[in-house]
Amino acid sequence: MKILRSKMTTRELADFTGMANQTINRWIREKKWKTERFPGVKGGRARLVVIDHEVKEFLYGVPEVRKRLSLSLEEEPRADYTPQVHSQPFRQILDAVEKMSPVEQEKLALFLAREGIRNFLARLDIDESA
């Protein structure tokens, strides 16, 4: 879902709202929204709109914007909260790590961070191509 940032170009606001650039520019003039220069654009006409409480309140009050936002919220995928079924080796490794002392767990974590999984498997004489 698109989000409102603290400052946005008129093009970004147009994309966010589904409106034309001209509509955004009209709102900026009519509502006297705060803008800032957008550096690096020739002619100095490019502006950043400061997205303050007043701008947000106006945008969320526009029926077309509310409709777009509600549709994009509906399209968000649902999270999967079903418990994962792990393989027997995974459960054995997890059980072994849980039985380690906190000092042993810390040393293992440091080793893995330093050496990586490939060296860990080599130390255990496990060929990863098998």
Short mmCIF file of C-alpha atoms in Angstrom, two decimals, residues 32-33 37 58 69 83 87 98-99 111 118:
data_model
loop_
_atom_site.label_atom_id
_atom_site.label_comp_id
_atom_site.label_asym_id
_atom_site.label_seq_id
_atom_site.Cartn_x
_atom_site.Cartn_y
_atom_site.Cartn_z
CA LYS A 32 -2.50 27.19 0.79
CA TRP A 33 -0.56 24.04 1.65
CA ARG A 37 11.77 23.98 -3.08
CA PHE A 58 -8.15 17.02 3.60
CA LEU A 69 -7.30 3.54 0.41
CA PRO A 83 1.88 -23.65 13.14
CA SER A 87 11.35 -31.93 9.98
CA GLU A 98 17.73 -25.38 23.79
CA LYS A 99 19.62 -27.81 26.06
CA PHE A 111 30.85 -19.02 15.67
CA ARG A 118 29.25 -23.57 5.25
#
